[in-house]
Coordinates of C-alpha atoms in Angstrom, one line a residue:
Chain A
R1 CA 30.4 -52.7 16.0
R2 CA 33.9 -53.4 16.6
G3 CA 36.0 -55.1 14.8
C4 CA 34.8 -54.1 10.8
G5 CA 37.6 -54.2 8.7
F6 CA 38.9 -51.4 7.0
G7 CA 42.5 -50.5 6.2
A8 CA 44.3 -47.1 6.9
W9 CA 43.5 -44.5 4.5
P10 CA 45.8 -41.8 3.3
R11 CA 45.5 -37.8 4.3
V12 CA 43.5 -36.1 2.1
A13 CA 43.5 -32.9 0.5
M14 CA 41.1 -29.8 1.4
E15 CA 40.0 -29.5 -2.3
A16 CA 36.2 -30.2 -2.4
S17 CA 36.9 -32.8 -5.2
E18 CA 39.3 -34.6 -3.4
L19 CA 37.1 -34.4 -0.1
W20 CA 35.8 -37.9 1.6
V21 CA 32.8 -37.2 3.3
G22 CA 31.0 -39.0 5.7
F23 CA 27.7 -39.2 7.1
V24 CA 27.1 -40.8 10.6
G25 CA 23.3 -41.4 10.6
A26 CA 21.6 -41.0 7.1
G27 CA 18.1 -39.8 8.1
R28 CA 16.1 -37.0 6.1
M29 CA 18.4 -34.2 7.1
A30 CA 21.4 -36.0 6.1
G31 CA 19.7 -37.2 2.6
G32 CA 18.6 -34.0 1.9
L33 CA 22.4 -32.4 2.3
V34 CA 23.9 -34.8 0.2
R35 CA 21.6 -34.4 -2.2
G36 CA 22.3 -30.8 -2.7
L37 CA 26.1 -31.8 -2.6
L38 CA 25.7 -34.2 -5.2
Q39 CA 23.3 -32.1 -7.3
A40 CA 25.9 -29.2 -7.3
E41 CA 28.7 -31.8 -7.9
K42 CA 30.4 -30.5 -4.7
V43 CA 31.9 -34.2 -4.1
P44 CA 31.6 -37.4 -6.1
A45 CA 29.0 -39.8 -4.9
S46 CA 31.6 -42.2 -4.7
N47 CA 33.4 -40.1 -2.2
V48 CA 30.5 -40.0 0.1
L49 CA 30.1 -42.8 2.8
A50 CA 27.2 -43.3 5.2
S51 CA 26.2 -45.2 8.2
A52 CA 22.9 -45.9 9.9
P53 CA 21.9 -48.8 12.1
S54 CA 19.5 -50.2 9.3
D55 CA 19.3 -50.6 5.5
K56 CA 15.9 -48.7 5.6
N57 CA 17.3 -45.5 4.8
L58 CA 20.4 -46.6 3.2
D59 CA 19.0 -47.8 -0.2
A60 CA 18.2 -44.1 -1.1
W61 CA 21.7 -43.5 -0.5
R62 CA 23.3 -46.2 -2.4
E63 CA 20.9 -45.3 -5.3
L64 CA 22.6 -42.0 -5.6
G65 CA 25.4 -43.7 -6.0
C66 CA 27.2 -43.3 -2.6
R67 CA 28.7 -46.1 -0.4
T68 CA 27.0 -47.0 2.7
T69 CA 27.9 -49.0 6.1
H70 CA 26.7 -50.2 9.1
C71 CA 30.2 -49.3 10.9
N72 CA 30.1 -45.5 12.4
L73 CA 33.8 -46.0 13.0
E74 CA 34.7 -46.7 9.4
V75 CA 32.9 -43.4 8.2
V76 CA 34.9 -41.8 10.6
Y77 CA 38.0 -43.6 9.3
R78 CA 37.3 -43.1 5.7
S79 CA 36.2 -39.3 5.8
T80 CA 37.6 -36.0 6.3
L81 CA 34.4 -34.2 6.6
V82 CA 32.4 -35.7 8.9
F83 CA 28.3 -34.9 9.2
L84 CA 26.9 -36.1 12.6
A85 CA 23.3 -36.6 11.9
T86 CA 21.6 -38.9 14.7
K87 CA 18.9 -38.3 16.6
P88 CA 19.9 -36.2 19.8
H89 CA 19.7 -39.1 22.4
I90 CA 21.9 -41.2 20.3
L91 CA 24.5 -38.9 19.9
P92 CA 26.4 -39.2 23.1
G93 CA 26.7 -42.6 22.6
V94 CA 28.1 -42.4 19.1
L95 CA 30.8 -39.6 20.4
E96 CA 32.0 -42.3 22.9
E97 CA 32.1 -45.0 20.0
I98 CA 33.9 -43.1 17.3
R99 CA 36.0 -40.9 19.5
P100 CA 39.2 -43.2 19.6
A101 CA 39.0 -42.6 15.5
V102 CA 38.9 -38.9 15.4
G103 CA 41.9 -37.1 14.4
S104 CA 43.4 -33.7 14.0
Q105 CA 42.6 -33.9 9.9
H106 CA 39.0 -34.6 10.9
I107 CA 36.4 -31.8 10.4
V108 CA 33.2 -32.7 12.7
V109 CA 30.1 -31.1 11.6
S110 CA 27.3 -31.7 14.1
L111 CA 23.7 -31.2 12.6
V112 CA 22.0 -32.6 15.8
A113 CA 19.4 -30.5 16.8
G114 CA 20.0 -28.9 20.7
V115 CA 23.6 -30.5 20.9
T116 CA 26.0 -27.9 21.8
I117 CA 29.2 -27.1 20.5
Q118 CA 30.7 -27.5 24.1
T119 CA 29.2 -30.5 24.5
L120 CA 30.6 -31.8 21.2
Q121 CA 33.9 -30.7 22.4
R122 CA 33.7 -32.1 25.7
L123 CA 33.3 -35.9 24.4
L124 CA 35.6 -35.4 21.2
P125 CA 39.2 -35.0 21.9
P126 CA 40.9 -32.2 22.6
G127 CA 41.9 -29.9 19.8
T128 CA 39.3 -31.5 17.5
K129 CA 38.0 -29.1 14.8
V130 CA 34.4 -29.0 15.6
L131 CA 31.5 -27.0 13.6
R132 CA 27.6 -27.2 14.3
I133 CA 24.9 -26.4 11.7
M134 CA 21.4 -26.0 11.8
P135 CA 19.8 -27.0 8.8
N136 CA 16.0 -26.9 7.9
L137 CA 13.8 -29.3 6.0
P138 CA 13.9 -27.5 2.4
C139 CA 17.7 -28.6 2.2
V140 CA 16.4 -31.8 0.4
V141 CA 15.1 -29.9 -2.3
Q142 CA 18.4 -27.6 -2.4
A143 CA 16.4 -24.5 -1.2
G144 CA 17.2 -24.8 2.4
A145 CA 18.4 -22.2 4.8
M146 CA 21.3 -23.1 7.0
V147 CA 23.2 -21.2 9.7
F148 CA 26.5 -22.6 11.7
S149 CA 28.8 -21.6 14.0
R150 CA 32.4 -23.0 14.9
G151 CA 34.0 -24.5 17.5
S152 CA 37.5 -23.5 19.1
N153 CA 39.5 -25.5 16.6
A154 CA 37.9 -24.9 13.5
G155 CA 39.3 -22.1 11.6
D156 CA 38.6 -19.7 8.3
E157 CA 39.5 -22.6 6.0
E158 CA 36.6 -24.9 7.5
A159 CA 34.2 -22.2 7.9
A160 CA 34.9 -21.3 4.2
L161 CA 35.0 -25.2 3.1
L162 CA 31.6 -25.7 5.1
K163 CA 29.8 -22.8 3.4
S164 CA 30.9 -23.7 0.0
L165 CA 30.1 -26.7 0.1
L166 CA 26.9 -26.6 1.9
S167 CA 25.5 -23.4 -0.1
S168 CA 24.6 -26.2 -3.0
C169 CA 21.6 -26.9 -0.5
G170 CA 20.6 -23.1 -0.2
L171 CA 21.2 -20.3 1.9
C172 CA 24.3 -21.1 4.3
E173 CA 25.6 -18.5 6.8
E174 CA 28.2 -18.3 9.5
V175 CA 26.8 -17.2 12.8
P176 CA 27.3 -17.0 16.9
E177 CA 26.5 -20.0 18.4
S178 CA 24.1 -17.9 20.1
Y179 CA 21.7 -17.4 17.0
I180 CA 21.1 -20.8 16.3
D181 CA 18.3 -21.7 18.7
I182 CA 16.9 -18.3 17.0
H183 CA 17.3 -20.1 13.7
T184 CA 15.2 -23.1 14.8
G185 CA 12.2 -20.8 16.0
L186 CA 12.6 -18.8 12.7
S187 CA 13.4 -21.0 10.1
G188 CA 13.8 -24.7 11.6
S189 CA 10.3 -24.5 12.7
G190 CA 9.4 -21.6 10.6
V191 CA 8.7 -24.0 7.4
A192 CA 5.8 -25.6 9.6
Y193 CA 4.4 -22.2 9.9
V194 CA 4.9 -21.5 6.4
Y195 CA 2.7 -25.0 6.0
L196 CA -0.1 -23.5 8.3
F197 CA -0.4 -20.6 6.3
A198 CA -0.5 -22.3 3.1
E199 CA -3.0 -24.6 4.2
A200 CA -5.2 -21.5 5.2
L201 CA -5.0 -19.7 2.3
A202 CA -6.4 -22.9 0.2
E203 CA -9.1 -23.4 2.8
G204 CA -10.1 -19.7 2.2
A205 CA -10.0 -20.3 -1.5
V206 CA -12.3 -23.4 -1.2
K207 CA -14.4 -21.6 0.8
M208 CA -14.9 -19.4 -2.0
G209 CA -15.5 -22.0 -4.2
M210 CA -12.3 -23.2 -5.8
P211 CA -11.4 -26.8 -6.0
G212 CA -8.7 -27.8 -2.9
A213 CA -6.2 -29.2 -5.1
L214 CA -5.9 -26.6 -7.3
A215 CA -6.0 -23.8 -4.4
G216 CA -3.0 -25.8 -2.6
R217 CA -1.0 -25.6 -5.7
I218 CA -1.3 -22.0 -6.4
A219 CA -1.1 -21.3 -2.5
A220 CA 2.3 -22.8 -2.6
Q221 CA 3.4 -21.1 -6.0
T222 CA 2.2 -17.5 -4.2
L223 CA 4.6 -18.2 -1.4
L224 CA 7.3 -19.6 -3.6
G225 CA 6.6 -16.3 -6.0
A226 CA 6.8 -13.8 -3.3
A227 CA 9.7 -15.5 -1.4
K228 CA 11.6 -15.3 -5.0
M229 CA 11.0 -11.5 -5.2
L230 CA 11.9 -10.7 -1.8
L231 CA 15.4 -12.6 -2.0
E232 CA 15.7 -11.2 -5.5
T233 CA 14.8 -7.5 -5.2
G234 CA 16.5 -7.3 -1.8
E235 CA 13.5 -5.1 -1.1
H236 CA 12.0 -4.4 2.4
P237 CA 9.0 -6.8 2.5
A238 CA 6.9 -3.6 3.8
K239 CA 7.8 -2.1 0.3
L240 CA 6.9 -4.7 -1.7
R241 CA 3.5 -5.3 0.7
G242 CA 2.6 -1.6 -0.7
D243 CA 3.3 -2.2 -4.0
V244 CA 0.5 -4.8 -4.2
C245 CA -2.0 -2.6 -2.2
T246 CA -3.7 -0.4 -5.1
P247 CA -5.6 2.4 -3.2
G248 CA -9.0 0.7 -2.0
G249 CA -8.3 -2.3 -3.9
T250 CA -8.7 -5.9 -2.7
T251 CA -5.5 -6.4 -1.1
I252 CA -5.7 -3.5 1.1
Y253 CA -8.8 -5.0 2.6
A254 CA -7.3 -8.3 3.0
L255 CA -4.3 -7.0 4.8
H256 CA -6.7 -5.0 7.4
Q257 CA -8.3 -8.3 8.2
L258 CA -5.0 -9.8 8.9
E259 CA -3.7 -7.0 11.1
K260 CA -7.2 -7.3 12.9
G261 CA -6.1 -11.0 13.8
A262 CA -3.2 -9.4 15.2
L263 CA -0.9 -12.0 12.7
R264 CA 2.2 -10.0 13.3
A265 CA 2.1 -10.6 17.1
T266 CA 1.0 -14.3 16.6
V267 CA 4.0 -14.8 14.4
M268 CA 6.3 -13.2 16.6
N269 CA 5.2 -15.1 19.5
A270 CA 5.8 -18.3 17.6
V271 CA 9.3 -17.6 16.8
E272 CA 9.9 -16.8 20.6
A273 CA 8.1 -19.8 21.7
A274 CA 10.0 -22.2 19.5
T275 CA 13.5 -20.3 20.1
N276 CA 12.7 -20.4 23.8
R277 CA 11.9 -24.3 23.9
A278 CA 14.8 -25.0 21.6
C279 CA 16.9 -23.3 24.6
E280 CA 15.2 -25.1 27.1
M281 CA 15.8 -28.6 25.5
A282 CA 19.2 -27.6 24.6
K283 CA 20.1 -27.4 28.1
D284 CA 18.6 -31.1 29.1
Chain B
A1 CA 3.8 32.9 7.3
G2 CA 4.0 36.6 5.8
V3 CA 2.2 35.6 2.6
L4 CA -0.4 38.0 3.1
A5 CA -0.5 41.5 5.1
A6 CA -3.2 41.4 7.6
H7 CA -5.2 44.5 6.2
K8 CA -6.0 42.5 3.2
I9 CA -7.7 40.0 5.1
T10 CA -11.3 40.3 5.9
A11 CA -13.4 38.2 8.5
S12 CA -16.8 38.4 9.1
S13 CA -19.0 36.7 12.0
P14 CA -22.1 37.7 13.7
D15 CA -20.8 36.9 17.0
T16 CA -18.6 39.4 17.9
D17 CA -17.5 37.5 21.5
L18 CA -15.7 34.7 20.4
P19 CA -11.9 34.9 21.3
T20 CA -11.2 34.4 18.0
V21 CA -12.5 37.3 16.9
S22 CA -10.4 39.3 19.1
G23 CA -7.4 37.2 18.2
L24 CA -8.0 38.2 14.6
R25 CA -8.2 42.0 15.6
K26 CA -5.2 41.7 17.5
M27 CA -3.6 40.1 14.0
G28 CA -4.7 43.2 12.1
V29 CA -7.4 41.6 10.3
N30 CA -10.5 43.7 9.0
F31 CA -13.3 42.9 10.9
T32 CA -17.3 43.5 10.0
L33 CA -20.7 41.9 11.0
S34 CA -21.5 41.7 7.2
N35 CA -20.6 38.8 5.5
K36 CA -21.5 41.0 2.4
D37 CA -19.0 43.5 3.4
T38 CA -16.6 40.4 3.4
V39 CA -17.4 39.2 0.3
K40 CA -17.5 42.7 -1.2
S41 CA -13.8 43.2 -0.2
S42 CA -12.7 39.6 -1.2
D43 CA -11.1 38.0 -4.4
V44 CA -10.7 34.6 -2.2
L45 CA -13.7 33.9 -0.2
F46 CA -13.2 31.2 2.4
L47 CA -16.1 29.7 3.6
A48 CA -15.3 28.7 7.3
V49 CA -18.8 27.7 8.7
K50 CA -20.4 24.6 9.8
P51 CA -21.3 22.2 7.0
P52 CA -25.1 22.7 7.7
I53 CA -25.1 26.6 7.5
I54 CA -23.1 26.4 4.1
P55 CA -26.6 26.7 2.0
F56 CA -27.8 29.6 3.8
I57 CA -24.6 31.5 3.6
L58 CA -24.8 30.9 -0.2
E59 CA -28.0 32.1 -0.4
E60 CA -26.9 35.2 1.4
V61 CA -23.9 35.9 0.0
G62 CA -24.9 34.3 -3.4
P63 CA -25.9 38.1 -5.4
D64 CA -22.7 39.1 -4.3
I65 CA -20.6 36.9 -6.0
E66 CA -19.0 38.1 -8.8
P67 CA -17.1 36.5 -11.9
R68 CA -13.7 37.2 -10.3
H69 CA -14.5 35.2 -6.9
I70 CA -12.8 32.4 -6.1
V71 CA -15.3 30.5 -3.6
V72 CA -13.4 28.0 -1.4
S73 CA -15.2 25.8 1.1
C74 CA -13.6 23.7 3.9
A75 CA -16.7 22.6 5.1
A76 CA -16.7 19.0 5.6
G77 CA -19.0 17.0 3.6
V78 CA -20.2 19.6 1.3
T79 CA -19.6 18.9 -2.4
I80 CA -18.5 21.1 -4.9
S81 CA -21.5 20.4 -7.2
S82 CA -24.0 21.6 -4.2
I83 CA -21.9 24.7 -3.9
E84 CA -22.3 25.0 -7.8
K85 CA -25.6 24.5 -8.0
K86 CA -26.4 26.6 -5.0
L87 CA -24.6 30.1 -6.8
S88 CA -25.4 28.9 -10.3
T89 CA -29.1 30.7 -9.6
F90 CA -26.9 33.8 -8.8
C91 CA -23.8 33.3 -11.1
P92 CA -23.6 31.2 -14.4
T93 CA -19.9 30.3 -13.6
P94 CA -19.1 30.5 -10.4
K95 CA -15.6 29.5 -9.2
V96 CA -15.4 27.2 -6.6
I97 CA -12.6 25.1 -4.6
R98 CA -13.5 22.5 -2.2
C99 CA -10.6 22.1 0.4
M100 CA -10.0 20.1 3.1
T101 CA -7.3 20.9 5.6
N102 CA -6.2 20.3 9.3
T103 CA -5.9 22.1 12.8
P104 CA -2.1 22.1 12.6
V105 CA -2.2 24.8 10.0
I106 CA -2.0 27.0 13.1
V107 CA 2.1 26.2 13.3
R108 CA 2.1 26.4 9.3
E109 CA 2.5 22.4 9.5
G110 CA -0.9 21.8 8.0
A111 CA -2.2 19.2 5.4
T112 CA -4.1 20.3 3.2
V113 CA -6.0 18.9 -0.4
Y114 CA -8.2 20.7 -2.7
A115 CA -10.3 20.0 -5.5
T116 CA -11.0 22.3 -8.5
G117 CA -15.0 22.9 -9.3
T118 CA -15.9 23.1 -13.2
H119 CA -15.1 26.6 -13.8
A120 CA -12.1 27.3 -11.5
D121 CA -9.2 27.7 -13.7
V122 CA -5.7 26.1 -13.3
E123 CA -4.5 29.4 -11.8
D124 CA -7.4 29.8 -9.4
G125 CA -6.1 26.2 -7.8
K126 CA -2.5 27.1 -7.8
L127 CA -3.2 30.3 -6.2
L128 CA -5.0 28.6 -3.3
E129 CA -2.2 26.2 -3.4
Q130 CA 0.2 29.0 -2.9
L131 CA -1.8 30.5 0.1
M132 CA -2.0 26.8 1.8
A133 CA 1.5 25.6 1.2
S134 CA 2.7 28.4 3.5
V135 CA 0.8 26.8 6.2
G136 CA 2.0 23.5 5.1
F137 CA 1.6 20.7 2.9
C138 CA -0.9 21.5 -0.1
T139 CA -1.6 19.3 -2.9
E140 CA -4.7 18.8 -5.3
V141 CA -6.7 16.0 -5.5
E142 CA -9.9 14.4 -7.2
E143 CA -13.0 15.5 -5.2
D144 CA -13.8 11.6 -4.4
L145 CA -10.4 11.2 -2.7
I146 CA -11.4 14.0 0.1
D147 CA -13.3 11.9 2.8
A148 CA -10.1 9.8 2.8
V149 CA -8.4 12.7 3.3
T150 CA -10.3 13.4 6.4
G151 CA -10.2 10.4 7.4
L152 CA -6.5 10.6 7.5
S153 CA -5.2 13.9 8.0
G154 CA -8.1 15.4 8.8
S155 CA -9.1 13.6 11.7
G156 CA -5.3 12.6 12.2
P157 CA -3.9 15.2 14.7
A158 CA -6.9 13.7 17.0
Y159 CA -5.0 10.4 16.8
A160 CA -1.7 11.9 17.6
F161 CA -3.0 13.8 20.2
T162 CA -4.6 10.7 21.8
A163 CA -1.4 8.4 21.2
L164 CA 0.7 11.4 22.8
D165 CA -1.3 11.6 25.8
A166 CA -0.9 7.8 26.5
L167 CA 3.0 7.9 25.6
A168 CA 3.2 10.6 28.2
D169 CA 1.4 8.6 31.0
G170 CA 3.7 5.6 29.8
G171 CA 6.4 7.9 30.9
V172 CA 4.9 9.1 33.8
K173 CA 4.5 5.3 35.0
M174 CA 7.9 4.5 34.5
G175 CA 9.2 8.1 36.7
L176 CA 9.2 11.0 34.4
P177 CA 7.3 14.2 35.1
R178 CA 4.5 14.8 33.0
R179 CA 5.6 17.8 31.6
L180 CA 8.7 16.4 30.4
A181 CA 7.0 13.3 29.2
V182 CA 4.8 15.2 27.2
R183 CA 7.6 17.0 25.8
L184 CA 9.5 14.3 25.1
G185 CA 6.6 12.0 23.6
A186 CA 6.0 15.1 21.1
Q187 CA 9.6 15.5 20.1
A188 CA 10.0 11.6 19.3
L189 CA 6.8 12.0 17.1
L190 CA 8.2 15.4 15.2
G191 CA 11.3 13.9 14.9
A192 CA 9.9 10.4 13.6
A193 CA 7.6 12.4 11.2
K194 CA 10.6 14.8 9.8
M195 CA 12.6 12.1 9.6
L196 CA 10.0 9.9 7.3
L197 CA 9.1 12.8 5.4
E198 CA 12.5 13.6 4.4
S199 CA 13.8 10.2 3.8
E200 CA 13.3 8.1 0.6
Q201 CA 12.8 4.9 2.9
H202 CA 9.5 2.7 3.7
P203 CA 8.5 3.6 7.3
G204 CA 8.8 -0.1 8.0
Q205 CA 12.7 0.4 6.8
L206 CA 12.7 3.3 9.3
K207 CA 11.0 1.1 11.9
D208 CA 13.6 -1.6 11.4
N209 CA 16.6 1.0 11.8
V210 CA 15.6 1.6 15.3
C211 CA 15.1 -1.9 16.4
S212 CA 18.1 -3.4 17.3
P213 CA 18.2 -7.1 18.0
G214 CA 16.8 -8.5 21.2
G215 CA 16.6 -4.8 22.3
A216 CA 14.0 -2.6 24.3
T217 CA 12.6 -1.3 21.0
I218 CA 11.4 -4.5 19.6
H219 CA 10.5 -5.9 22.9
A220 CA 7.8 -2.7 22.7
L221 CA 6.8 -3.1 19.1
H222 CA 5.9 -6.9 20.1
F223 CA 3.3 -5.2 22.5
L224 CA 1.8 -2.9 20.2
E225 CA 1.2 -5.5 17.6
S226 CA -0.4 -7.4 20.5
G227 CA -2.8 -4.9 21.0
G228 CA -3.4 -4.6 17.0
F229 CA -2.1 -1.3 17.1
R230 CA -2.2 -1.1 13.6
S231 CA -5.8 -2.5 12.9
L232 CA -7.0 0.2 15.4
L233 CA -5.2 2.8 13.2
I234 CA -6.6 1.5 9.9
N235 CA -10.0 1.1 11.6
A236 CA -9.6 4.8 12.5
V237 CA -9.1 6.3 9.3
E238 CA -12.0 4.0 7.9
A239 CA -14.6 5.0 10.5
S240 CA -13.6 8.9 9.8
C241 CA -13.8 8.4 6.1
I242 CA -17.2 6.3 6.5
R243 CA -18.6 9.0 8.9
T244 CA -17.6 11.8 6.5
R245 CA -19.6 10.4 3.5
E246 CA -22.7 9.8 5.6
L247 CA -22.4 13.0 6.8
Q248 CA -22.1 14.5 3.0
H249 CA -25.2 12.2 2.3
L250 CA -27.3 13.6 4.9
A251 CA -26.3 16.8 3.5
D252 CA -27.0 16.5 0.0
Q253 CA -30.4 15.0 0.9
E254 CA -30.9 18.4 2.5
K255 CA -32.1 16.7 5.6
I256 CA -31.1 19.4 7.8
S257 CA -34.4 21.7 7.5
P258 CA -34.1 25.2 8.4
A259 CA -36.6 24.5 11.4
A260 CA -33.7 21.9 12.8
I261 CA -30.9 24.6 13.1
K262 CA -31.6 27.1 16.1
K263 CA -33.0 30.7 15.4
T264 CA -29.8 31.8 16.9
L265 CA -27.5 30.2 14.6
L266 CA -29.4 31.1 11.6
D267 CA -28.9 34.7 12.5
K268 CA -25.2 34.3 13.5
V269 CA -22.9 32.7 12.0
K270 CA -20.1 31.0 13.7
M271 CA -16.3 31.3 12.7
E272 CA -14.4 28.1 12.5
S273 CA -10.5 28.0 13.5
P274 CA -8.6 31.6 13.7
S275 CA -6.6 30.2 10.8
L276 CA -9.1 29.8 8.3
S277 CA -10.0 33.7 8.1
V278 CA -12.1 35.1 5.5
A279 CA -9.2 36.3 3.3
S280 CA -8.9 39.0 0.7
A281 CA -6.3 40.1 -1.5
S282 CA -5.8 41.6 -4.8
K283 CA -4.2 39.4 -6.7
V284 CA -1.5 41.8 -7.5
S285 CA -0.1 42.0 -4.1
L286 CA -0.3 38.6 -3.3
F287 CA 2.5 37.7 -5.9
T288 CA 4.5 41.1 -4.7
S289 CA 4.0 39.7 -1.0
K290 CA 6.7 38.9 1.5
S291 CA 8.6 35.2 1.1
K292 CA 6.6 32.3 1.8
K293 CA 7.0 30.0 5.0
N294 CA 10.8 28.8 4.5

């Protein structure tokens, strides 16, 4: 890794269009974020540099017009905004590697699950602007839900920049770091709960005689539509639920079944379990 | 509630030993042993007997029913058409209103619905509504909803009493004296109900407003959800409604023959709750009576 050829790059301005964005790690999550950024034209592809050990992931990035490398240090030298998107167990080694190149002009944003701001700040030079973000999978289709927290040296400008950039991938909110594990339980893992629910919906339809493929598409559209209404009307879900329930009609009969199955409590249990597990894992 | 002067009310019962009888007498209500007398001195006639007795009462008082009478039945499961049918042998166009109320009328917080029969005019319904609104909430509904109302607000106070008993137990378990626990539990439910009635917000929203993140309330609610609290309540309302329909069905088929009812019952007509007294008032006095409840 050492000794890859690169020149000294000048300091860069903070305007997004002038921003040089780097990704250390080029997996699915990073890919989702960059797609969002490019689609929303937040950053030109030529300003994006991604590194990964193999070409496997990097091909897709080149297709988007991004630059790629196998050298993590190069990413740090050529970028102002550096996203850390490695697997958790790899990160400490990577941080040690890039540490010498990290300076006061950098904004380091970690996507790495379970690695706290405290750990990041400990492994990077003192005074480094660090932020931690927890995205979720639908960032890849620009319908993600992301929360981020700032470290001691990240200020309003950095937070505003991150928020403005990442809103291109979905909902992006700043939160206290303690919410990040909750976000994992709610929305990081939450996506899987929705897939489970969609599968079950479709299965019910199949039982009643509808072909599986059609049922699957309708189930997905139902979830999408309901979520859209929730987000756009801003109404309380209980109210929207009531609106669908004509007296003595089909919906209330079905809801009664869901209540009998204590679905609400089960979902609460799921969010709790995932959140607790995230906390546990962060301690490891 | 100050809607009706006591001397304008007449009540009848064959059994004068009932505590309700002396209670009514103390209030200044006219008391008689004769149902016929009650009918004669009334304009609005509340039938407050148990459902199986209704046919016999109607037979007894039928001949005395005049066009001015508004017959209001509070008997669960007894349909308007069954009453009209029985009375039509005596009176061609009997005015019948069916109503379903609940016990908190005693404290003027009742929930009452009524459905008007074929020959009851709009003003007749409005008159009943005025009377019943003085003891709580009152509104008109289609007759086919009355069973659902029974399941919800008819039986509802019982669900609430059960909940309050259990809430008090919870309080006692955690160290509160019983009396205080009961008082606080009841006030909590009263306050919550009042908030809901006075608010535009959905109960779900009001619930959220109480649940601070990671706080005590949300922990408690999780327990309720785990126990299927909501579905239990849905089940209860459903069961009560279905049972009401069953009873109505049985009554329609007149499965309860005279032989099945005790001779003593046939002779004596039992009074229901003291609040549902057999009322009489001339229409004029009613509208010049004192102001209604708040």
